[in-house]
mmCIF file of C-alpha atoms and ligand atoms in Angstrom:
data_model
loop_
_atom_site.group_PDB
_atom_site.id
_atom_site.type_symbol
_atom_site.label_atom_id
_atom_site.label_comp_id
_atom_site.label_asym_id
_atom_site.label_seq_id
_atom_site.Cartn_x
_atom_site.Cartn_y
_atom_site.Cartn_z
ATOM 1 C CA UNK A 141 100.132 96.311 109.012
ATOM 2 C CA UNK A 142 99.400 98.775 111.825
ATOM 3 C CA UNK A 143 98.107 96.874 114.563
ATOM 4 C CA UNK A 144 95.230 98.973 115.410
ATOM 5 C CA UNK A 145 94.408 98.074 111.502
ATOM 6 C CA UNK A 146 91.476 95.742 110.502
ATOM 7 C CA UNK A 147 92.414 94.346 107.544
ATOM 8 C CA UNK A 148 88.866 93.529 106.485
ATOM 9 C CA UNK A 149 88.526 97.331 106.573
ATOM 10 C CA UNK A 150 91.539 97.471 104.547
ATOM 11 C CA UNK A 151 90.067 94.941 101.963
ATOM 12 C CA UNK A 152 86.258 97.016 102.281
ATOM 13 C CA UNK A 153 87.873 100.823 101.224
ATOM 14 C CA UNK A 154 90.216 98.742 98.747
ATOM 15 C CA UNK A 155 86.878 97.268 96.842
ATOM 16 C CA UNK A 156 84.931 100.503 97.562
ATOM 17 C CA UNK A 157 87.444 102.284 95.804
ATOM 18 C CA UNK A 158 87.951 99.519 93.022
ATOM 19 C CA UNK A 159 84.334 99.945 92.579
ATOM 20 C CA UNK A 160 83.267 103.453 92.918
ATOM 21 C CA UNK A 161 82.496 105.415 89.022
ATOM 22 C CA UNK A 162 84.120 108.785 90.847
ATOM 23 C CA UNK A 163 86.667 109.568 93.575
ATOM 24 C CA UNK A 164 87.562 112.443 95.290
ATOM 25 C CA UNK A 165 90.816 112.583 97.583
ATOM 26 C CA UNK A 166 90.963 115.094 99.697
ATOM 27 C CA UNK A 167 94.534 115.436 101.413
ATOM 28 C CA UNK A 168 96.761 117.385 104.418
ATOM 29 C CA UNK A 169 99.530 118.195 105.770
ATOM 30 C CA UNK A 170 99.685 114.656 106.992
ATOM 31 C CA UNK A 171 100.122 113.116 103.417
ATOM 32 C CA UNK A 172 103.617 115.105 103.181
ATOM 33 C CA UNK A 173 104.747 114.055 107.335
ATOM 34 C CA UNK A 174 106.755 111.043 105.842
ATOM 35 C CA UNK A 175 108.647 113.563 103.480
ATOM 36 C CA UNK A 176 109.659 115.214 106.437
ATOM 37 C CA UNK A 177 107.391 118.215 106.108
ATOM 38 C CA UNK A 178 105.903 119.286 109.527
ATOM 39 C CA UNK A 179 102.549 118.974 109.546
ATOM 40 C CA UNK A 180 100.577 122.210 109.623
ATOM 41 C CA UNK A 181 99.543 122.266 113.481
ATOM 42 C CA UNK A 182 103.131 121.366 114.311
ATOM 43 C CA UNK A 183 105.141 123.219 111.448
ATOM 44 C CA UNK A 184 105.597 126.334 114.140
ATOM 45 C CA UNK A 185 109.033 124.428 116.132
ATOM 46 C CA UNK A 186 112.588 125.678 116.658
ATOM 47 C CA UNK A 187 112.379 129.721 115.659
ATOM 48 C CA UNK A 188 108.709 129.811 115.325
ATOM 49 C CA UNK A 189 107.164 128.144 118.391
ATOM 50 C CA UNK A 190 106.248 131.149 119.809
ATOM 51 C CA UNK A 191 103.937 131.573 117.161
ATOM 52 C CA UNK A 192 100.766 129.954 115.861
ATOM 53 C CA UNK A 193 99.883 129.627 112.396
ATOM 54 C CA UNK A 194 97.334 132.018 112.661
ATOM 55 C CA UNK A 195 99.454 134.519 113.457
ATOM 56 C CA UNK A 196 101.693 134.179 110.450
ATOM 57 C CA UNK A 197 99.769 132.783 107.416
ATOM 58 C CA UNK A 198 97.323 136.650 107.211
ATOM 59 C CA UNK A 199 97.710 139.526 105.752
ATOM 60 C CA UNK A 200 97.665 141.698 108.616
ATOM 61 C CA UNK A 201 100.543 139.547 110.164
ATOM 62 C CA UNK A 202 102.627 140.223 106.623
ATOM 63 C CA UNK A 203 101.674 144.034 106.615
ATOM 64 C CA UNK A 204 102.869 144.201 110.280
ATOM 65 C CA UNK A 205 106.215 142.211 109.833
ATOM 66 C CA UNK A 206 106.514 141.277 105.959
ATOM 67 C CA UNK A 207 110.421 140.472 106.767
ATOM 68 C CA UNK A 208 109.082 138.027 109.275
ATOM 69 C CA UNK A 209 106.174 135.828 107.602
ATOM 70 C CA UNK A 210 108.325 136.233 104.116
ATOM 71 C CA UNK A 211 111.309 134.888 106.310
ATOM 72 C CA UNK A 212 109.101 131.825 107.767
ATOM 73 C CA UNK A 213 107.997 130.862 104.148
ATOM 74 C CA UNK A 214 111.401 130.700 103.055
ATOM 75 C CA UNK A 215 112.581 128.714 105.113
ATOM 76 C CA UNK A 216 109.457 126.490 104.398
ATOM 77 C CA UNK A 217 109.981 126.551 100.597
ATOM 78 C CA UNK A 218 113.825 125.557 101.160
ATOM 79 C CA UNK A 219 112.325 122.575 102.957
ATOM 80 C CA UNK A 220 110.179 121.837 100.302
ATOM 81 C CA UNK A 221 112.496 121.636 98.173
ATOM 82 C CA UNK A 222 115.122 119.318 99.788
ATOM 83 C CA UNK A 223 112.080 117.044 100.082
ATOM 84 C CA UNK A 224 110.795 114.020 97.906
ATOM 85 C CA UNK A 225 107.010 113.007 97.479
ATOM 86 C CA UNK A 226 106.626 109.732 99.704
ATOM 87 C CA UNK A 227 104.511 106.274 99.122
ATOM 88 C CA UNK A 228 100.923 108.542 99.873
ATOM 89 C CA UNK A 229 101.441 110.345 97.281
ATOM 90 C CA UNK A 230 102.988 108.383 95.024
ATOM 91 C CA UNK A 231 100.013 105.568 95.573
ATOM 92 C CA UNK A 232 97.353 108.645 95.045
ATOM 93 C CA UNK A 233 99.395 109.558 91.808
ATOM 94 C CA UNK A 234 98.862 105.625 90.960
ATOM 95 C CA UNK A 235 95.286 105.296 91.944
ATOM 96 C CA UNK A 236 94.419 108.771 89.762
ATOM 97 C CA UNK A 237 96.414 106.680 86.738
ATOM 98 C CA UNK A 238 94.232 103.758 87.174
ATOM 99 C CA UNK A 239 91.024 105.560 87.643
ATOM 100 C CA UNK A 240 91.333 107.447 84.578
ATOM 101 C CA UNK A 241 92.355 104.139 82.698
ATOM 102 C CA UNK A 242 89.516 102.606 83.638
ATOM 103 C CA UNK A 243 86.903 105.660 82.257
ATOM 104 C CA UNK A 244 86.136 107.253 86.496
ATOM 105 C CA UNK A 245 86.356 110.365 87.302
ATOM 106 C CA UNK A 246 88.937 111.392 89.608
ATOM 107 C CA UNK A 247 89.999 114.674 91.357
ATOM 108 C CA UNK A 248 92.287 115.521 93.949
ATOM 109 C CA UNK A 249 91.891 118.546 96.153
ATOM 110 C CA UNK A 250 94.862 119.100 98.394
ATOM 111 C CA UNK A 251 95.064 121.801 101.430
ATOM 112 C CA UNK A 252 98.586 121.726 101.349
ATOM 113 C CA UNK A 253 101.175 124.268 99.489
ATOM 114 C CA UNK A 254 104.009 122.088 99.050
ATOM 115 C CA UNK A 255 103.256 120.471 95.344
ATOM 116 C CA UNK A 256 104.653 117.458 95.915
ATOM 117 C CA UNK A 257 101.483 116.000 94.823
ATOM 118 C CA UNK A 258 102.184 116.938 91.259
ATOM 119 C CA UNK A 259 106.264 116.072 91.925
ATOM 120 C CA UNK A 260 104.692 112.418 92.596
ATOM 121 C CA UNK A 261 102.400 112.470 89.072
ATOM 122 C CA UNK A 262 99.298 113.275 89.949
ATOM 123 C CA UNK A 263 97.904 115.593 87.153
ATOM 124 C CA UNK A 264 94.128 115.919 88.363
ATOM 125 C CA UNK A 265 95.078 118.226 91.440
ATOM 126 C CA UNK A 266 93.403 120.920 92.952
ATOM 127 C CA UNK A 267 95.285 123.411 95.161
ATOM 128 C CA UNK A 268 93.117 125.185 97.505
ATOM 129 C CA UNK A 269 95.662 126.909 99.475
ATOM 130 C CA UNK A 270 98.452 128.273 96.625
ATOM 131 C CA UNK A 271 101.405 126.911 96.091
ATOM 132 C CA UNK A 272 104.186 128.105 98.404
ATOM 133 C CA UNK A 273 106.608 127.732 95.130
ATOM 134 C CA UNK A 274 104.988 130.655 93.405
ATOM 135 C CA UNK A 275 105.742 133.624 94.523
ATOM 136 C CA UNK A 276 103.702 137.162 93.268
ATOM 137 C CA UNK A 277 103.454 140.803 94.507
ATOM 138 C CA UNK A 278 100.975 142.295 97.739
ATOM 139 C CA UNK A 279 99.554 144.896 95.620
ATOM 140 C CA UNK A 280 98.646 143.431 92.487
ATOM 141 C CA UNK A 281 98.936 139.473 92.483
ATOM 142 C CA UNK A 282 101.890 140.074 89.434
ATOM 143 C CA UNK A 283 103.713 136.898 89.306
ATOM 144 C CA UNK A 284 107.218 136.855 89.917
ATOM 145 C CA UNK A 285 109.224 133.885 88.145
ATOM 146 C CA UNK A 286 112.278 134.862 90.096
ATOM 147 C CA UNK A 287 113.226 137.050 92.992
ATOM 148 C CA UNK A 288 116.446 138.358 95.177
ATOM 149 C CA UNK A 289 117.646 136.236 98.193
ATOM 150 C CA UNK A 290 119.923 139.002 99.716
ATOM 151 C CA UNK A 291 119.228 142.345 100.303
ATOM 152 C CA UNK A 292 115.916 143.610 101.583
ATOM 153 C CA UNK A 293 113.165 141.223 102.774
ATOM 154 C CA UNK A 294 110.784 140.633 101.366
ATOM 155 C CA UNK A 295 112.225 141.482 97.940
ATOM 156 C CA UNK A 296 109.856 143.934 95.284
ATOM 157 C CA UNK A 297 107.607 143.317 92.341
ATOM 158 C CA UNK A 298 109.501 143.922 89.024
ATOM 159 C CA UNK A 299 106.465 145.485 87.461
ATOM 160 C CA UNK A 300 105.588 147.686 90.426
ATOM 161 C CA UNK A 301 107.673 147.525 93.539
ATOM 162 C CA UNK A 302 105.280 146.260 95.596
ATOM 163 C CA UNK A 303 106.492 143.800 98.303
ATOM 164 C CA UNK A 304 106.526 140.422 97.182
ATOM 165 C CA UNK A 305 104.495 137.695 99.005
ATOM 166 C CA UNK A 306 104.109 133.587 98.656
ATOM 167 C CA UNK A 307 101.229 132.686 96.628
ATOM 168 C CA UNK A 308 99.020 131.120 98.885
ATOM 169 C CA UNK A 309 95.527 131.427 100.588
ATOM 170 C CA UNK A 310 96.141 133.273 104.211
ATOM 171 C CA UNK A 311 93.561 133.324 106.954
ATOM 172 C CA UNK A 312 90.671 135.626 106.121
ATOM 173 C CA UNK A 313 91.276 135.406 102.224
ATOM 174 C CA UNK A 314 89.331 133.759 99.684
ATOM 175 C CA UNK A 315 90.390 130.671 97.930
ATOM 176 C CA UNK A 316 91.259 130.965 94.409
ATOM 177 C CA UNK A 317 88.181 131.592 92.153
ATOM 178 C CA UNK A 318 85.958 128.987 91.171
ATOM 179 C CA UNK A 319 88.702 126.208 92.803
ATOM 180 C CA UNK A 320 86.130 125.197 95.816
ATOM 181 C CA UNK A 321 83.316 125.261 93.627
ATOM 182 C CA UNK A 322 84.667 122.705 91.570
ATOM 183 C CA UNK A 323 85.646 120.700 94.574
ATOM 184 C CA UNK A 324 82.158 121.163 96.061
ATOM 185 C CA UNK A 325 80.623 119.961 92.768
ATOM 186 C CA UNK A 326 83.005 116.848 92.705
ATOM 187 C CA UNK A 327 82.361 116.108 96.419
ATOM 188 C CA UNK A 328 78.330 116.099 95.666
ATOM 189 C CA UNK A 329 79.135 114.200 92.878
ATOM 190 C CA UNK A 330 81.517 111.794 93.900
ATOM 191 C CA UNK A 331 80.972 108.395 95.501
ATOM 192 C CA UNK A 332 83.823 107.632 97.150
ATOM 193 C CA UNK A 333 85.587 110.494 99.215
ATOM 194 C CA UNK A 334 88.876 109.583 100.954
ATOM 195 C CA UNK A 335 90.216 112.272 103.075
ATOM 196 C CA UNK A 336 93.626 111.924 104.051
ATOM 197 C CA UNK A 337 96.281 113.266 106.817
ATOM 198 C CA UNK A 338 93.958 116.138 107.681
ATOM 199 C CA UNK A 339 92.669 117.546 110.852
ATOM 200 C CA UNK A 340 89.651 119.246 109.472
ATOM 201 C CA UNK A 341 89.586 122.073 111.313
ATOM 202 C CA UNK A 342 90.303 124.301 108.611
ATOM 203 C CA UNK A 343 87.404 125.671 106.517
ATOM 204 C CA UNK A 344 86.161 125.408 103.880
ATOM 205 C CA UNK A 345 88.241 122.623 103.192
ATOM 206 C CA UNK A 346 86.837 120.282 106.048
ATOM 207 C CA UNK A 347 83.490 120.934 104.745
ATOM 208 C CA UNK A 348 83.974 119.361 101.956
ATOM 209 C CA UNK A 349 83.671 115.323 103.197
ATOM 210 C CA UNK A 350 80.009 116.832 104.880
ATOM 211 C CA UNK A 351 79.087 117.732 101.496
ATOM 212 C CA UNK A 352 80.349 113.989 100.145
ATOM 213 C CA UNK A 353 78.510 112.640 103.109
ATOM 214 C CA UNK A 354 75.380 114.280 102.640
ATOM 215 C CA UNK A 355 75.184 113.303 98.901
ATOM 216 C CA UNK A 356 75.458 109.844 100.070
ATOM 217 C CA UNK A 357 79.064 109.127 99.124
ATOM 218 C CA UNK A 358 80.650 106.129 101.104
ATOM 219 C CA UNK A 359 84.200 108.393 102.917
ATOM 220 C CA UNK A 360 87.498 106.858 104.153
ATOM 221 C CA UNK A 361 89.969 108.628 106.443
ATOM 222 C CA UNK A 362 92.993 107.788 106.680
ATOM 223 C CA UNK A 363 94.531 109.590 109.726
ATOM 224 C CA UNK A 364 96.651 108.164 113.170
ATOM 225 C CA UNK A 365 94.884 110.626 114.851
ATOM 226 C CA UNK A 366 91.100 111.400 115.143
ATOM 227 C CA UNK A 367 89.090 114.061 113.644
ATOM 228 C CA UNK A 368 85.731 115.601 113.642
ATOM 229 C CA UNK A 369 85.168 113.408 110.125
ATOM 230 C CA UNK A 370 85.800 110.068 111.992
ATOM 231 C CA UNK A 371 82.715 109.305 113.584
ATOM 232 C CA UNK A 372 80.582 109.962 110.637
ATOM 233 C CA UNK A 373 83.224 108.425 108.172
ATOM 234 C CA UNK A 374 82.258 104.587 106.666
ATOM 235 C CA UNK A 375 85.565 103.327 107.569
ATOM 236 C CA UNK A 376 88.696 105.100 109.646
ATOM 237 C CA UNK A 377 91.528 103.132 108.783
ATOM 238 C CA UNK A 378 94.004 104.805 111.981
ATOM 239 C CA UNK A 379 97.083 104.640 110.196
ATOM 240 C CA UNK A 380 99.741 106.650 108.474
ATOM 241 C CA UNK A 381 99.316 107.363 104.371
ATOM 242 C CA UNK A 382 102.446 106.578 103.479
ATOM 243 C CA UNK A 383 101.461 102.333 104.964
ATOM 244 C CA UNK A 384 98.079 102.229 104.161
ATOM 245 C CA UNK A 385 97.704 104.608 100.837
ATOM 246 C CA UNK A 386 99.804 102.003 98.771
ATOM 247 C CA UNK A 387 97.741 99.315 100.147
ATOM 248 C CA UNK A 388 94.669 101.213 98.473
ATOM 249 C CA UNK A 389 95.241 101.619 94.780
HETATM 250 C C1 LIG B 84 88.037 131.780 104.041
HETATM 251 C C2 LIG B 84 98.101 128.152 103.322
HETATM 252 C C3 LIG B 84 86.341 133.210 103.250
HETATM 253 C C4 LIG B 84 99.044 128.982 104.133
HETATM 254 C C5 LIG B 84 96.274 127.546 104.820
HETATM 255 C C6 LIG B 84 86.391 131.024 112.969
HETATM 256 C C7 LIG B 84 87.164 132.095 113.336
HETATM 257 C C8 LIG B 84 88.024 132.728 112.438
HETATM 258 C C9 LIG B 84 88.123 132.288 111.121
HETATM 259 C C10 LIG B 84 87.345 131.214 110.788
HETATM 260 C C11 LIG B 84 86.487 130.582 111.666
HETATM 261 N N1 LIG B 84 85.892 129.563 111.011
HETATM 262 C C12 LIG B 84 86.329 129.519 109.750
HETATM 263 C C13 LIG B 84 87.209 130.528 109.602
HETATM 264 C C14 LIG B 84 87.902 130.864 108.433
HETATM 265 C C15 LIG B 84 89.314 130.275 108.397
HETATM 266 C C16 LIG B 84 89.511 129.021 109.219
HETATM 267 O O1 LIG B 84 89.129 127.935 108.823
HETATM 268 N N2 LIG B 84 90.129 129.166 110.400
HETATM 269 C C17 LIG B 84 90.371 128.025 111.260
HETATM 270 C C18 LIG B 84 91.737 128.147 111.914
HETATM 271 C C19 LIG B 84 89.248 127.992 112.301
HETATM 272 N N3 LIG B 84 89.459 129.933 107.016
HETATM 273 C C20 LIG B 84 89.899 130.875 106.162
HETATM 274 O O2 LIG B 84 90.236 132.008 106.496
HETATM 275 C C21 LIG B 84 89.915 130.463 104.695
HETATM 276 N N4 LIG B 84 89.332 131.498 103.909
HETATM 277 O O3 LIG B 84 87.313 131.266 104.847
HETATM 278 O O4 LIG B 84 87.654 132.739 103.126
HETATM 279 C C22 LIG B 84 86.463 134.494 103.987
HETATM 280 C C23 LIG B 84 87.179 135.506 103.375
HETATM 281 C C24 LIG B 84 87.246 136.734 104.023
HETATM 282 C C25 LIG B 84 86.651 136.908 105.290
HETATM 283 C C26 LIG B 84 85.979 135.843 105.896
HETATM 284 C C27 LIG B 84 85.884 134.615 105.253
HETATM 285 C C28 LIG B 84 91.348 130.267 104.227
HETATM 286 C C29 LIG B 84 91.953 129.097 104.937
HETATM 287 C C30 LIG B 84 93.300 128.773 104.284
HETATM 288 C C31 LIG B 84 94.424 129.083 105.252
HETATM 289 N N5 LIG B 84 95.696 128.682 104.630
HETATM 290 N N6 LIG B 84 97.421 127.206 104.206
HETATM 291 C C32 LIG B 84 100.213 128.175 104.625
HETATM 292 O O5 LIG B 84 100.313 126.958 104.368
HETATM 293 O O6 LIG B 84 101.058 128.799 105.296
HETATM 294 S S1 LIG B 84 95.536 126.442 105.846
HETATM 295 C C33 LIG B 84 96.625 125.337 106.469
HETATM 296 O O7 LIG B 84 95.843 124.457 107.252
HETATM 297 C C34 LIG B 84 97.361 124.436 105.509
HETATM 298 O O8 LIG B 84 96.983 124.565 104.163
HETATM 299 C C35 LIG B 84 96.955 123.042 106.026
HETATM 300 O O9 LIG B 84 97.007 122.079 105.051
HETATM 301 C C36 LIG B 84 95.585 123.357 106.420
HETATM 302 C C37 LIG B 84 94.753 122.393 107.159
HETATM 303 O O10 LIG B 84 95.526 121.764 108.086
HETATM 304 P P1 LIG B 84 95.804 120.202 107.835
HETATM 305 O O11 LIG B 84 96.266 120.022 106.433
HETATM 306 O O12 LIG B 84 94.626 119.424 108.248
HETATM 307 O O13 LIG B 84 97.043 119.990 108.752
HETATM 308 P P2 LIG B 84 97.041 119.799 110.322
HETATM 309 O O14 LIG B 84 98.453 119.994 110.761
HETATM 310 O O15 LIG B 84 95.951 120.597 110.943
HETATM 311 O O16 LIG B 84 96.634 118.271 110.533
HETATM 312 C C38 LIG B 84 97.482 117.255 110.062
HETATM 313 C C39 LIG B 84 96.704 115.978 110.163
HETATM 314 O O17 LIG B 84 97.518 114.936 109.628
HETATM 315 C C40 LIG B 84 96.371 115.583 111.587
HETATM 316 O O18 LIG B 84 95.012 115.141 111.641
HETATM 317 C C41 LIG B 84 97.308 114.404 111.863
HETATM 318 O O19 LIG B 84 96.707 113.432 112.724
HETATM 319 C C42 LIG B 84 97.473 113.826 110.489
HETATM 320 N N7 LIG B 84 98.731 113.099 110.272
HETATM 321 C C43 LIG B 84 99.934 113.293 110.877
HETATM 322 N N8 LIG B 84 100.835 112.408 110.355
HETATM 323 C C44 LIG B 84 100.178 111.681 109.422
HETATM 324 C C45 LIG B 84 98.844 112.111 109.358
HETATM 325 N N9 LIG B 84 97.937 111.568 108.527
HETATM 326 C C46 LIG B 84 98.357 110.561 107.733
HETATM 327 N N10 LIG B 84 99.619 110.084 107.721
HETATM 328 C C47 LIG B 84 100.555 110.623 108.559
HETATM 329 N N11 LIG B 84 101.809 110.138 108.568
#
């Protein structure tokens, strides 16, 4: 146990959750840090920490350099997939199995593009931010199942030769239709909201715990770091997901 861990709060958000008729988990980049992903605020190292995320995850970044932001996400996805799902998420993927069992409702809403959330089990998953495994064209959203690795950059649509782009939510678009009104609903609904390994800066994810909160929902973070959630949250446990997650379900 982390030092700067109560395990009495440990023991309260274990009961809470034991208790509570419907759970929301809301997670980050900081649920996928122990698979070795970089968290979002510090994926930009090495080649790319001249830039910030900002400038990279928008359209206007991809229709000034598409070889560049296509490059960065390749190299991402490549990471993503040498990677395994660690003890967060294979403890969420547990505590969704044993919610379900026992008749709760359960959802997870995840900010983060890597899918190892549904490589751990977890079925009940809501990606708010794509999936950077799916790939599908500029122009006209096509899908594209498979794609060129040499050659130009970014490779073309197959159905119209548009440039081809990862399939997630830049800055300035909208999430995917109807996905954060069903997390909205479940996060008025819910009453017990655990956000993990997220910095909530990002919205309209981060509002989502406000909306929990103002419903009356009890909220647990689990983050090392602190957050704009952790002053109003009923108990910060200040600890990595991969220790304290499997000490939760
Ligand atoms: C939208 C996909 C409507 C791409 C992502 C003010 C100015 C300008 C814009 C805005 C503004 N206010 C709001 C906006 C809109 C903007 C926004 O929020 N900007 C921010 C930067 C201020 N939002 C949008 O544009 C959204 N769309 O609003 O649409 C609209 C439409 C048109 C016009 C106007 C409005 C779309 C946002 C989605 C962006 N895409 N990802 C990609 O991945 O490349 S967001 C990106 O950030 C990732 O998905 C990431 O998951 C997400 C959030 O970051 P975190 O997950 O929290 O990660 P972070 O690194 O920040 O933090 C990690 C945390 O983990 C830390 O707290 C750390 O302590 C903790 N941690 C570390 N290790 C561990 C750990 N925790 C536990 N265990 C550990 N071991």
């Amino acid at each position: 146990m982390h030092d700067s861990i109560d395990p009495q709060d440990v023991a309260r958000a274990r009961a809470l959750l034991a208790g509570a008729r419907s759970i929301v988990a809301l997670t980050g980049a900081g649920v996928s840090a122990e698979s070795g992903i970089p968290t979002f605020r510090d994926a930009l190292t090495g080649v790319w920490s001249r830039f910030r995320p900002e400038d990279l995850a928008t359209p206007q970044a991809f229709v000034r350099d598409p070889a560049r932001v296509w490059a960065w996400y390749a190299e991402r996805r490549a990471k993503v997939a040498s990677v395994a799902p660690n003890a967060a998420h294979l403890a969420l993927a547990r505590l969704e199995e044993a919610s379900v069992a026992q008749g709760k409702e359960f959802m997870l809403v995840t900010q983060n593009v890597d899918g190892l959330h549904h490589a751990a089990g977890s079925r009940r998953i809501h990606e708010l931010h794509g999936n950077i495994r799916r790939v599908k064209c500029f122009d006209h959203r096509h899908p594209a199942a498979v794609w060129g690795e040499a050659g130009e950059m970014p490779p073309r649509c197959g159905a119209c030769g548009a440039l081809l782009r990862p399939d997630v939510v830049w800055f300035g678009e909208m999430l995917p239709e109807g996905t954060l009104e069903h997390a909205l609903e479940a996060s008025a609904a819910c009453d017990v909201f655990l956000s993990v390994g997220t910095s909530g800066l990002v919205e309209p994810a981060a509002s989502l715990a406000f909306a929990a909160l103002a419903a009356g929902a009890a909220v647990i973070e689990v983050n090392p770091g602190r957050t704009p959630l952790t002053s109003r949250a009923t108990i910060a446990l200040r600890g990595s997901a991969a220790k304290l997650l499997p000490l939760l379900s």
